[in-house]
Amino acid sequence: MTPSESEPKVPFWLDPGKRAIGFQIITCLMVGLLAWYLVNNTLVNMEKQSIASGFGFLEREAAFEIGESLIEYSASDTYAKALFVGVLNTLKVSFIGIVLCLIIGLFIGVARLSTNWLVKKLAMIYIEVMQNIPVLLQLFFWYALFYEMFPSPRQALNPMAGLFLCNRGVALAVPASHPAYFQMFIAMILGLALGFGLKHWVKKRKFATGRDFPVLWPFLGLSLGLPLLVWVLHGAPIQMDVPELKGFNFQGGIMLSPEFFALLLGLVIYTSAFVAEAVRAGIQAVSRGQTEAAMSIGLKKKHILNLVILPQALRVIIPPLTSQMLNLTKNSSLAIAIGYPDFVSVANTTINQTGQSIEGVAMIMACYLFFSVSTSIFMNWYNKKSKLVER
Amino acid sequence: MKSLKMAVACISILAMSAMAMAGTLDDVKAKGYVDVGINGSLFGFGMPDEKGEMKGLDVDTAKAIAAAVFGDASKVKFTALTAVQRLPALQSKEIDVLCRNTTQTLSRETQSGLNFVQPNYYDGQGFLVPKALGVKSAKELDGATVCVLPGTTTEMNAADFFRANNMKWSPVVIENTAELNKAFFAGRCDALTSDLSQLAGNRSVAPNPADYMLLPEVISKEPLAPVVRHGDDQWFDIVNWTMFALIEAEELGITSENVDEMLDSENPSIKRFLGVTPGMGEMLGLDNKWAYNIVKQVGNYGEIFERNVGPDTPLAIPRGLNALWTDGGLMYASPIR
């Protein structure tokens, strides 16, 4: 008897493996059918009411202005460009927001564990208050504060040379454009690359020979010194572009709007409270025994933090941190309440002018999905990198 | 298997819901009320009064539709919508008709699949500025910051105006009317732009209305009209002829007060209008008393105008373009015959 004949013949519907495959195929078919049905139904209904569909409108002239933009934009540009302006505005506020929020969150989180009673309580109050006020209310508060507190452009506050505060925003003097700045930027990137290369080399050498080499100072020297050198070589240009009151508003320099400030402030203050809690949880998750063990083998304080505490704390901190970064990005869509022209705001206007809400909403969803998934992928990669390597 | 059955059930329900595509009039009659989208926060057009009762020109237009359909002006359900929400709400059948100061445009009729009926208010866009700004004409607004509501024709008219005059401006776009007003009154913007009727309302809620003035330029035409969906001609006719009935009543001199006396009139137009000579209502699929009910319960167009936005109200808007054609306005009803 061959082995195959020795087994009793099992009908395929009683074989759990085959049955599972069968059910999966059925599920896929059902989902596909449902999706097809919904899409088809929508298209038929839209045709019945003769509502336009498709993305042809992207090529048409937008014919509306956008308050602030990182790129050159006017009402005669296309809807596609208007939407791109919106995407850039969302990225601008999210990126700056995330960076500030990490810095403030880390600071408050560490302060929350301080042995100083006052510092500890202040951090606690900050966290409890900011975490528990809905972010939309905070946005309204900061926005109202901005336009109620500051004077009109003609009576703008001028706390220091080149800085003007008024209810139209903050006008800042910036260095007037000069070819040196672009080269300085290149030099800085070069410096950073060299710095990271050095760090890598130092680590490798230390693993091989056990000898140490200072990293911090050469790193700073390279990344800051090189641009400085380029600046000096260009004859140290110090010409500034100073904002000036012309007509209704300031011209020249850069102008940051109250909407941008209110949104940034609201998002950063709200989210940093959550980040602070994540940081505290991470540090507290490392048991005291770890510190004591590290001390007992004679590690320096700096090394205890770098080699023992932080690597273990980061494992705990990173996952909640990722979700806070995603939260901040998604919450930035509340911008429409206070008039910051983010992607949702521009897309909403587009929907209204073209009447194509399905395409518009689909674009909004796709865009935020893209932001979220790319943040997620990056953070997952970082998380994997800092995971505990078990030997 | 239970989940499979559930899924099949779900699909069949969805399929059925798509098949149930009766006419809007039948749907409305089955529900027992008309679902109307209104502004909800625009004084004079659609806003609750101190007793919580919806008042306004658009609200009365909606009541006239209910009076025509049910013989009862109170059979209306109001849904307050923002400028951004209004068109999708109508397209998705959340509401039966939109009476929310909406401008008729070519793209809205074609791309959005909507039909606008006879306008219930002819408006135009202007600018409201603080007197302290020292500006006498909209042409002097080069470089100004202007507060504007999103999702309106206002946004594009303003862009067109500044482009045509080769001027720079920067918009501040806030979706909520109350928030936008607050920002403007606090000085965030140099000017507020909107339809003139709205600016009158905005000014009336200013901390000190006398500090603000309208600039003389009217930069656009804004025929504001009730809106229905494409593809239901019967419902379109009902809403359209309800508007005509309101105007016709004023032309014929029929008011909510004298309508019962008018039933005895020998004028054939009036007899046809009030259903004394039957036939007109039937043609619309309504009761022959449809127009009588409108005038009896809501009034004619002139009454509605005076009650909500006229000289005796805080808005104090003159009839202007909204007078009857016989008085030099644009209100002109096609004959009901």
Tab-separated table of N, CA, C and O in Angstrom, chain A residues 23 26 30 33-34 37-38 41 45 48-52 57 60-67 75-76 79 140 143 147-148 154 167-169 247-249 251 257-259 336-340 345 348-349 351-357, chain B residues 1 4 7-8 11 14-15 18 21 83-88 91 93 107-108 110-113 133 135 140-145 150-152 155-156 159-160 163 169-175 179 182-183 186-190 229-230:
chain	number	residue	atom	x	y	z
A	23	PHE	N	-13.520	29.569	2.017
A	23	PHE	CA	-14.193	30.696	2.665
A	23	PHE	C	-13.515	32.013	2.326
A	23	PHE	O	-14.170	33.038	2.150
A	26	ILE	N	-14.628	33.051	-1.056
A	26	ILE	CA	-15.998	33.567	-1.008
A	26	ILE	C	-16.014	34.985	-0.442
A	26	ILE	O	-16.655	35.893	-0.981
A	30	MET	N	-17.312	38.372	-2.235
A	30	MET	CA	-18.388	39.184	-1.665
A	30	MET	C	-17.965	40.645	-1.557
A	30	MET	O	-18.716	41.558	-1.910
A	33	LEU	N	-17.785	42.148	-4.953
A	33	LEU	CA	-19.127	42.357	-5.479
A	33	LEU	C	-19.754	43.606	-4.862
A	33	LEU	O	-20.338	44.439	-5.554
A	34	LEU	N	-19.586	43.718	-3.549
A	34	LEU	CA	-20.162	44.863	-2.827
A	34	LEU	C	-19.553	46.168	-3.350
A	34	LEU	O	-20.262	47.137	-3.633
A	37	TYR	N	-20.810	46.905	-6.741
A	37	TYR	CA	-22.196	47.330	-6.678
A	37	TYR	C	-22.287	48.803	-6.268
A	37	TYR	O	-23.010	49.593	-6.874
A	38	LEU	N	-21.505	49.177	-5.208
A	38	LEU	CA	-21.575	50.558	-4.710
A	38	LEU	C	-21.097	51.545	-5.762
A	38	LEU	O	-21.743	52.566	-6.010
A	41	ASN	N	-23.603	51.647	-8.676
A	41	ASN	CA	-24.832	52.320	-8.260
A	41	ASN	C	-24.645	53.834	-8.222
A	41	ASN	O	-25.471	54.602	-8.702
A	45	ASN	N	-26.570	56.496	-10.587
A	45	ASN	CA	-27.386	57.552	-9.986
A	45	ASN	C	-26.905	58.934	-10.397
A	45	ASN	O	-27.699	59.838	-10.646
A	48	LYS	N	-27.989	59.643	-13.832
A	48	LYS	CA	-29.416	59.931	-13.872
A	48	LYS	C	-29.674	61.404	-13.551
A	48	LYS	O	-30.534	62.044	-14.120
A	49	GLN	N	-28.913	61.923	-12.574
A	49	GLN	CA	-29.104	63.329	-12.200
A	49	GLN	C	-28.184	64.239	-13.003
A	49	GLN	O	-28.039	65.404	-12.677
A	50	SER	N	-27.525	63.679	-13.976
A	50	SER	CA	-26.534	64.371	-14.806
A	50	SER	C	-25.540	65.193	-13.988
A	50	SER	O	-25.292	66.357	-14.259
A	51	ILE	N	-24.986	64.557	-12.936
A	51	ILE	CA	-23.881	65.175	-12.195
A	51	ILE	C	-22.583	64.752	-12.883
A	51	ILE	O	-22.412	63.571	-13.210
A	52	ALA	N	-21.684	65.694	-13.099
A	52	ALA	CA	-20.437	65.375	-13.783
A	52	ALA	C	-19.587	64.459	-12.924
A	52	ALA	O	-19.645	64.515	-11.697
A	57	PHE	N	-11.916	68.210	-14.120
A	57	PHE	CA	-11.950	69.578	-13.592
A	57	PHE	C	-10.583	70.049	-13.099
A	57	PHE	O	-10.337	71.246	-13.000
A	60	ARG	N	-9.049	72.642	-15.177
A	60	ARG	CA	-9.717	73.923	-15.395
A	60	ARG	C	-9.194	75.009	-14.454
A	60	ARG	O	-8.597	74.719	-13.425
A	61	GLU	N	-9.485	76.265	-14.827
A	61	GLU	CA	-9.016	77.385	-14.021
A	61	GLU	C	-9.747	77.422	-12.680
A	61	GLU	O	-10.968	77.309	-12.635
A	62	ALA	N	-8.981	77.569	-11.582
A	62	ALA	CA	-9.600	77.529	-10.265
A	62	ALA	C	-10.435	78.784	-10.000
A	62	ALA	O	-11.513	78.708	-9.444
A	63	ALA	N	-9.913	79.954	-10.399
A	63	ALA	CA	-10.641	81.223	-10.256
A	63	ALA	C	-10.941	81.614	-8.824
A	63	ALA	O	-11.838	82.379	-8.568
A	64	PHE	N	-10.230	81.038	-7.837
A	64	PHE	CA	-10.339	81.580	-6.486
A	64	PHE	C	-8.941	81.791	-5.914
A	64	PHE	O	-8.004	81.124	-6.325
A	65	GLU	N	-8.829	82.739	-5.006
A	65	GLU	CA	-7.528	83.069	-4.408
A	65	GLU	C	-7.287	82.191	-3.181
A	65	GLU	O	-8.233	81.726	-2.558
A	66	ILE	N	-6.037	82.013	-2.822
A	66	ILE	CA	-5.702	81.319	-1.576
A	66	ILE	C	-4.860	82.269	-0.730
A	66	ILE	O	-3.943	82.902	-1.246
A	67	GLY	N	-5.198	82.373	0.544
A	67	GLY	CA	-4.590	83.366	1.425
A	67	GLY	C	-3.089	83.277	1.544
A	67	GLY	O	-2.400	84.294	1.535
A	75	ALA	N	-5.294	83.241	-8.981
A	75	ALA	CA	-6.618	82.711	-9.309
A	75	ALA	C	-6.675	82.148	-10.722
A	75	ALA	O	-7.571	81.372	-11.036
A	76	SER	N	-5.720	82.501	-11.586
A	76	SER	CA	-5.796	82.003	-12.961
A	76	SER	C	-5.139	80.635	-13.108
A	76	SER	O	-5.122	80.068	-14.200
A	79	TYR	N	-7.145	74.066	-10.901
A	79	TYR	CA	-7.560	73.427	-9.643
A	79	TYR	C	-6.458	72.527	-9.099
A	79	TYR	O	-6.230	72.465	-7.895
A	140	PHE	N	-9.865	78.001	18.406
A	140	PHE	CA	-10.668	79.229	18.464
A	140	PHE	C	-10.059	80.211	19.446
A	140	PHE	O	-9.987	81.408	19.196
A	143	TYR	N	-6.807	81.766	18.097
A	143	TYR	CA	-7.091	82.644	16.963
A	143	TYR	C	-7.686	83.969	17.456
A	143	TYR	O	-7.236	85.049	17.073
A	147	TYR	N	-6.171	87.964	17.094
A	147	TYR	CA	-6.715	89.173	16.466
A	147	TYR	C	-7.302	90.168	17.459
A	147	TYR	O	-7.501	91.329	17.129
A	148	GLU	N	-7.608	89.701	18.680
A	148	GLU	CA	-8.118	90.647	19.669
A	148	GLU	C	-6.970	91.385	20.359
A	148	GLU	O	-7.097	92.523	20.775
A	154	ARG	N	-1.178	99.469	11.205
A	154	ARG	CA	-0.646	100.835	11.307
A	154	ARG	C	-0.076	101.130	12.693
A	154	ARG	O	0.761	102.003	12.851
A	167	ASN	N	-2.455	92.430	13.958
A	167	ASN	CA	-3.513	91.440	13.783
A	167	ASN	C	-3.544	90.833	12.385
A	167	ASN	O	-4.389	90.017	12.084
A	168	ARG	N	-2.601	91.210	11.538
A	168	ARG	CA	-2.466	90.546	10.244
A	168	ARG	C	-1.424	89.441	10.314
A	168	ARG	O	-1.153	88.780	9.338
A	169	GLY	N	-0.756	89.321	11.468
A	169	GLY	CA	0.240	88.283	11.609
A	169	GLY	C	1.565	88.834	12.086
A	169	GLY	O	1.645	89.937	12.620
A	247	GLY	N	0.487	100.680	2.131
A	247	GLY	CA	-0.951	100.507	1.932
A	247	GLY	C	-1.581	99.852	3.150
A	247	GLY	O	-1.453	100.341	4.261
A	248	PHE	N	-2.230	98.711	2.928
A	248	PHE	CA	-2.971	98.077	4.004
A	248	PHE	C	-2.115	97.179	4.880
A	248	PHE	O	-2.493	96.843	5.982
A	249	ASN	N	-0.962	96.757	4.351
A	249	ASN	CA	-0.255	95.712	5.059
A	249	ASN	C	1.252	95.816	4.862
A	249	ASN	O	1.725	96.634	4.096
A	251	GLN	N	4.842	94.817	3.451
A	251	GLN	CA	5.408	94.197	2.265
A	251	GLN	C	6.864	93.894	2.568
A	251	GLN	O	7.501	94.601	3.321
A	257	SER	N	0.831	84.276	9.034
A	257	SER	CA	-0.538	84.728	9.315
A	257	SER	C	-1.006	84.279	10.701
A	257	SER	O	-0.515	83.292	11.238
A	258	PRO	N	-1.978	84.990	11.272
A	258	PRO	CA	-2.553	84.582	12.556
A	258	PRO	C	-3.176	83.197	12.469
A	258	PRO	O	-3.142	82.441	13.436
A	259	GLU	N	-3.748	82.863	11.294
A	259	GLU	CA	-4.371	81.551	11.141
A	259	GLU	C	-3.317	80.464	11.315
A	259	GLU	O	-3.532	79.468	12.004
A	336	ILE	N	-9.882	74.571	8.800
A	336	ILE	CA	-10.988	75.252	8.113
A	336	ILE	C	-11.795	76.102	9.084
A	336	ILE	O	-12.368	77.116	8.703
A	337	ALA	N	-11.791	75.726	10.369
A	337	ALA	CA	-12.580	76.472	11.354
A	337	ALA	C	-12.022	77.874	11.574
A	337	ALA	O	-12.760	78.792	11.908
A	338	ILE	N	-10.693	78.021	11.423
A	338	ILE	CA	-10.109	79.325	11.677
A	338	ILE	C	-9.513	79.935	10.406
A	338	ILE	O	-8.802	80.929	10.474
A	339	GLY	N	-9.807	79.329	9.256
A	339	GLY	CA	-9.458	79.984	8.008
A	339	GLY	C	-8.037	79.800	7.512
A	339	GLY	O	-7.588	80.557	6.659
A	340	TYR	N	-7.325	78.803	8.012
A	340	TYR	CA	-6.011	78.514	7.423
A	340	TYR	C	-6.252	77.675	6.173
A	340	TYR	O	-6.969	76.676	6.229
A	345	SER	N	-9.511	72.657	3.339
A	345	SER	CA	-10.176	73.919	3.022
A	345	SER	C	-10.212	74.158	1.513
A	345	SER	O	-11.257	74.487	0.944
A	348	ASN	N	-12.484	71.635	-0.176
A	348	ASN	CA	-13.887	71.973	0.054
A	348	ASN	C	-14.359	73.033	-0.923
A	348	ASN	O	-15.446	72.928	-1.482
A	349	THR	N	-13.545	74.065	-1.092
A	349	THR	CA	-13.900	75.110	-2.051
A	349	THR	C	-14.021	74.506	-3.443
A	349	THR	O	-14.961	74.790	-4.182
A	351	ILE	N	-14.717	71.429	-4.258
A	351	ILE	CA	-15.945	70.628	-4.330
A	351	ILE	C	-17.120	71.539	-4.606
A	351	ILE	O	-17.976	71.259	-5.438
A	352	ASN	N	-17.137	72.659	-3.912
A	352	ASN	CA	-18.288	73.532	-4.049
A	352	ASN	C	-18.359	74.210	-5.395
A	352	ASN	O	-19.437	74.407	-5.944
A	353	GLN	N	-17.201	74.586	-5.929
A	353	GLN	CA	-17.219	75.278	-7.225
A	353	GLN	C	-17.504	74.310	-8.353
A	353	GLN	O	-18.094	74.689	-9.361
A	354	THR	N	-17.034	73.056	-8.215
A	354	THR	CA	-17.219	72.108	-9.318
A	354	THR	C	-18.413	71.204	-9.094
A	354	THR	O	-18.909	70.597	-10.034
A	355	GLY	N	-18.890	71.098	-7.859
A	355	GLY	CA	-20.004	70.211	-7.551
A	355	GLY	C	-19.614	68.747	-7.547
A	355	GLY	O	-20.465	67.881	-7.463
A	356	GLN	N	-18.316	68.441	-7.616
A	356	GLN	CA	-17.914	67.034	-7.689
A	356	GLN	C	-17.419	66.554	-6.332
A	356	GLN	O	-16.227	66.408	-6.095
A	357	SER	N	-18.390	66.292	-5.456
A	357	SER	CA	-18.006	65.978	-4.078
A	357	SER	C	-17.352	64.613	-3.949
A	357	SER	O	-16.462	64.430	-3.133
B	1	MET	N	-21.961	30.716	8.589
B	1	MET	CA	-22.963	30.945	7.560
B	1	MET	C	-23.852	32.138	7.881
B	1	MET	O	-24.453	32.743	7.027
B	4	LEU	N	-22.789	35.197	6.244
B	4	LEU	CA	-23.069	35.166	4.823
B	4	LEU	C	-24.501	35.625	4.562
B	4	LEU	O	-24.773	36.458	3.701
B	7	ALA	N	-24.800	39.253	4.922
B	7	ALA	CA	-24.256	39.984	3.782
B	7	ALA	C	-25.257	39.997	2.632
B	7	ALA	O	-25.494	41.028	2.001
B	8	VAL	N	-25.869	38.833	2.396
B	8	VAL	CA	-26.856	38.758	1.320
B	8	VAL	C	-28.018	39.710	1.614
B	8	VAL	O	-28.478	40.460	0.751
B	11	ILE	N	-27.011	43.288	0.938
B	11	ILE	CA	-26.953	43.609	-0.488
B	11	ILE	C	-28.360	43.802	-1.036
B	11	ILE	O	-28.633	44.752	-1.779
B	14	LEU	N	-29.723	47.124	-0.008
B	14	LEU	CA	-29.115	48.198	-0.791
B	14	LEU	C	-29.739	48.259	-2.179
B	14	LEU	O	-30.074	49.325	-2.686
B	15	ALA	N	-29.907	47.084	-2.781
B	15	ALA	CA	-30.447	47.035	-4.135
B	15	ALA	C	-31.852	47.609	-4.146
B	15	ALA	O	-32.219	48.370	-5.041
B	18	ALA	N	-32.050	51.349	-3.891
B	18	ALA	CA	-31.722	52.038	-5.136
B	18	ALA	C	-32.880	51.972	-6.104
B	18	ALA	O	-33.082	52.863	-6.909
B	21	MET	N	-37.121	54.523	-6.551
B	21	MET	CA	-36.833	55.854	-7.085
B	21	MET	C	-38.122	56.538	-7.509
B	21	MET	O	-38.308	56.891	-8.673
B	83	ALA	N	-22.632	76.784	3.496
B	83	ALA	CA	-22.486	76.958	2.049
B	83	ALA	C	-21.841	75.729	1.426
B	83	ALA	O	-22.167	75.333	0.313
B	84	VAL	N	-20.913	75.131	2.160
B	84	VAL	CA	-20.201	73.980	1.619
B	84	VAL	C	-21.087	72.738	1.584
B	84	VAL	O	-21.018	71.928	0.670
B	85	GLN	N	-21.959	72.608	2.595
B	85	GLN	CA	-22.767	71.381	2.678
B	85	GLN	C	-23.973	71.387	1.752
B	85	GLN	O	-24.508	70.338	1.421
B	86	ARG	N	-24.431	72.585	1.361
B	86	ARG	CA	-25.785	72.664	0.802
B	86	ARG	C	-26.003	71.855	-0.462
B	86	ARG	O	-27.002	71.157	-0.581
B	87	LEU	N	-25.074	71.955	-1.451
B	87	LEU	CA	-25.324	71.267	-2.712
B	87	LEU	C	-25.247	69.745	-2.568
B	87	LEU	O	-26.133	69.040	-3.058
B	88	PRO	N	-24.212	69.220	-1.882
B	88	PRO	CA	-24.202	67.764	-1.675
B	88	PRO	C	-25.450	67.268	-0.947
B	88	PRO	O	-25.943	66.181	-1.245
B	91	GLN	N	-28.065	66.967	-3.580
B	91	GLN	CA	-27.734	65.891	-4.523
B	91	GLN	C	-27.990	64.519	-3.914
B	91	GLN	O	-28.465	63.613	-4.567
B	93	LYS	N	-30.145	63.697	-1.759
B	93	LYS	CA	-31.549	63.541	-1.382
B	93	LYS	C	-31.799	63.658	0.112
B	93	LYS	O	-32.770	63.132	0.630
B	107	SER	N	-22.502	76.496	-14.113
B	107	SER	CA	-21.827	75.264	-13.699
B	107	SER	C	-22.642	74.510	-12.656
B	107	SER	O	-22.638	73.294	-12.622
B	108	ARG	N	-23.371	75.235	-11.802
B	108	ARG	CA	-24.167	74.527	-10.804
B	108	ARG	C	-25.317	73.769	-11.463
B	108	ARG	O	-25.688	72.690	-11.036
B	110	THR	N	-25.314	72.579	-14.587
B	110	THR	CA	-24.850	71.485	-15.440
B	110	THR	C	-24.008	70.483	-14.666
B	110	THR	O	-24.401	69.332	-14.512
B	111	GLN	N	-22.879	70.938	-14.113
B	111	GLN	CA	-21.954	70.016	-13.444
B	111	GLN	C	-22.565	69.386	-12.205
B	111	GLN	O	-22.325	68.233	-11.906
B	112	SER	N	-23.332	70.171	-11.451
B	112	SER	CA	-23.851	69.652	-10.187
B	112	SER	C	-25.203	68.980	-10.350
B	112	SER	O	-25.743	68.444	-9.396
B	113	GLY	N	-25.775	69.015	-11.545
B	113	GLY	CA	-27.042	68.337	-11.772
B	113	GLY	C	-28.199	68.942	-11.002
B	113	GLY	O	-28.976	68.228	-10.383
B	133	LEU	N	-11.201	103.059	7.996
B	133	LEU	CA	-10.231	102.668	6.977
B	133	LEU	C	-9.994	103.794	5.976
B	133	LEU	O	-8.936	103.868	5.349
B	135	VAL	N	-11.543	104.343	3.131
B	135	VAL	CA	-11.654	103.931	1.733
B	135	VAL	C	-13.037	104.315	1.218
B	135	VAL	O	-14.033	104.113	1.887
B	140	GLU	N	-10.031	101.124	-4.437
B	140	GLU	CA	-8.889	101.515	-3.591
B	140	GLU	C	-8.416	100.380	-2.705
B	140	GLU	O	-7.577	100.562	-1.823
B	141	LEU	N	-8.961	99.181	-2.908
B	141	LEU	CA	-8.648	98.083	-1.989
B	141	LEU	C	-7.393	97.294	-2.385
B	141	LEU	O	-7.200	96.180	-1.930
B	142	ASP	N	-6.536	97.858	-3.223
B	142	ASP	CA	-5.327	97.143	-3.640
B	142	ASP	C	-4.489	96.760	-2.426
B	142	ASP	O	-4.158	97.599	-1.599
B	143	GLY	N	-4.157	95.477	-2.321
B	143	GLY	CA	-3.323	95.006	-1.219
B	143	GLY	C	-4.091	94.687	0.042
B	143	GLY	O	-3.491	94.332	1.060
B	144	ALA	N	-5.419	94.781	-0.008
B	144	ALA	CA	-6.211	94.594	1.206
B	144	ALA	C	-6.377	93.120	1.560
B	144	ALA	O	-6.234	92.234	0.725
B	145	THR	N	-6.681	92.883	2.840
B	145	THR	CA	-7.060	91.553	3.299
B	145	THR	C	-8.582	91.539	3.371
B	145	THR	O	-9.182	92.436	3.953
B	150	PRO	N	-16.317	80.557	2.450
B	150	PRO	CA	-15.911	79.604	1.411
B	150	PRO	C	-17.125	78.966	0.740
B	150	PRO	O	-18.236	78.985	1.269
B	151	GLY	N	-16.884	78.375	-0.429
B	151	GLY	CA	-17.915	77.597	-1.097
B	151	GLY	C	-19.027	78.438	-1.684
B	151	GLY	O	-20.126	77.970	-1.907
B	152	THR	N	-18.757	79.729	-1.907
B	152	THR	CA	-19.785	80.590	-2.450
B	152	THR	C	-19.305	81.172	-3.772
B	152	THR	O	-18.113	81.157	-4.065
B	155	GLU	N	-16.564	84.077	-3.424
B	155	GLU	CA	-15.121	83.858	-3.466
B	155	GLU	C	-14.579	84.116	-4.879
B	155	GLU	O	-13.535	84.728	-5.050
B	156	MET	N	-15.312	83.594	-5.875
B	156	MET	CA	-14.825	83.725	-7.254
B	156	MET	C	-15.072	85.123	-7.800
B	156	MET	O	-14.251	85.649	-8.541
B	159	ALA	N	-12.323	87.271	-6.562
B	159	ALA	CA	-11.088	86.988	-7.304
B	159	ALA	C	-11.150	87.638	-8.687
B	159	ALA	O	-10.178	88.248	-9.135
B	160	ASP	N	-12.308	87.520	-9.346
B	160	ASP	CA	-12.465	88.119	-10.679
B	160	ASP	C	-12.328	89.644	-10.626
B	160	ASP	O	-11.659	90.247	-11.465
B	163	ARG	N	-8.762	90.669	-10.062
B	163	ARG	CA	-7.972	90.369	-11.252
B	163	ARG	C	-8.275	91.368	-12.358
B	163	ARG	O	-7.380	91.875	-13.014
B	169	TRP	N	-4.746	91.086	-3.461
B	169	TRP	CA	-5.516	90.991	-2.225
B	169	TRP	C	-5.186	89.666	-1.584
B	169	TRP	O	-4.611	88.782	-2.212
B	170	SER	N	-5.520	89.519	-0.308
B	170	SER	CA	-5.385	88.190	0.258
B	170	SER	C	-6.646	87.868	1.042
B	170	SER	O	-7.109	88.654	1.856
B	171	PRO	N	-7.238	86.703	0.730
B	171	PRO	CA	-8.498	86.332	1.359
B	171	PRO	C	-8.274	85.650	2.709
B	171	PRO	O	-7.253	84.991	2.906
B	172	VAL	N	-9.198	85.848	3.635
B	172	VAL	CA	-9.248	85.038	4.846
B	172	VAL	C	-10.568	84.280	4.766
B	172	VAL	O	-11.631	84.886	4.762
B	173	VAL	N	-10.472	82.971	4.648
B	173	VAL	CA	-11.648	82.164	4.346
B	173	VAL	C	-12.059	81.362	5.576
B	173	VAL	O	-11.325	80.476	6.011
B	174	ILE	N	-13.207	81.689	6.174
B	174	ILE	CA	-13.679	80.973	7.356
B	174	ILE	C	-15.086	80.460	7.085
B	174	ILE	O	-15.937	81.202	6.610
B	175	GLU	N	-15.321	79.186	7.393
B	175	GLU	CA	-16.569	78.560	6.969
B	175	GLU	C	-17.775	79.051	7.766
B	175	GLU	O	-18.863	79.175	7.234
B	179	GLU	N	-18.082	83.101	13.102
B	179	GLU	CA	-16.633	83.227	13.310
B	179	GLU	C	-16.041	84.255	12.342
B	179	GLU	O	-15.160	85.032	12.704
B	182	LYS	N	-16.813	87.717	13.553
B	182	LYS	CA	-15.979	88.076	14.702
B	182	LYS	C	-14.598	88.524	14.239
B	182	LYS	O	-14.077	89.539	14.692
B	183	ALA	N	-14.022	87.736	13.310
B	183	ALA	CA	-12.687	88.074	12.814
B	183	ALA	C	-12.695	89.435	12.126
B	183	ALA	O	-11.783	90.244	12.307
B	186	ALA	N	-13.086	92.300	14.625
B	186	ALA	CA	-11.882	92.479	15.431
B	186	ALA	C	-10.752	93.086	14.610
B	186	ALA	O	-9.680	93.353	15.132
B	187	GLY	N	-10.975	93.276	13.303
B	187	GLY	CA	-9.954	93.934	12.493
B	187	GLY	C	-9.007	93.005	11.788
B	187	GLY	O	-7.982	93.425	11.264
B	188	ARG	N	-9.342	91.695	11.759
B	188	ARG	CA	-8.459	90.760	11.053
B	188	ARG	C	-8.416	91.087	9.557
B	188	ARG	O	-7.416	90.870	8.903
B	189	CYS	N	-9.527	91.598	9.016
B	189	CYS	CA	-9.582	91.931	7.586
B	189	CYS	C	-9.888	93.415	7.410
B	189	CYS	O	-10.510	94.032	8.266
B	190	ASP	N	-9.482	93.942	6.253
B	190	ASP	CA	-9.813	95.331	5.939
B	190	ASP	C	-11.247	95.442	5.470
B	190	ASP	O	-11.898	96.450	5.686
B	229	ARG	N	-33.302	69.001	-7.637
B	229	ARG	CA	-32.412	68.118	-8.397
B	229	ARG	C	-32.853	68.013	-9.849
B	229	ARG	O	-34.029	68.168	-10.165
B	230	HIS	N	-31.890	67.707	-10.720
B	230	HIS	CA	-32.212	67.356	-12.101
B	230	HIS	C	-33.066	66.093	-12.118
B	230	HIS	O	-32.950	65.264	-11.232
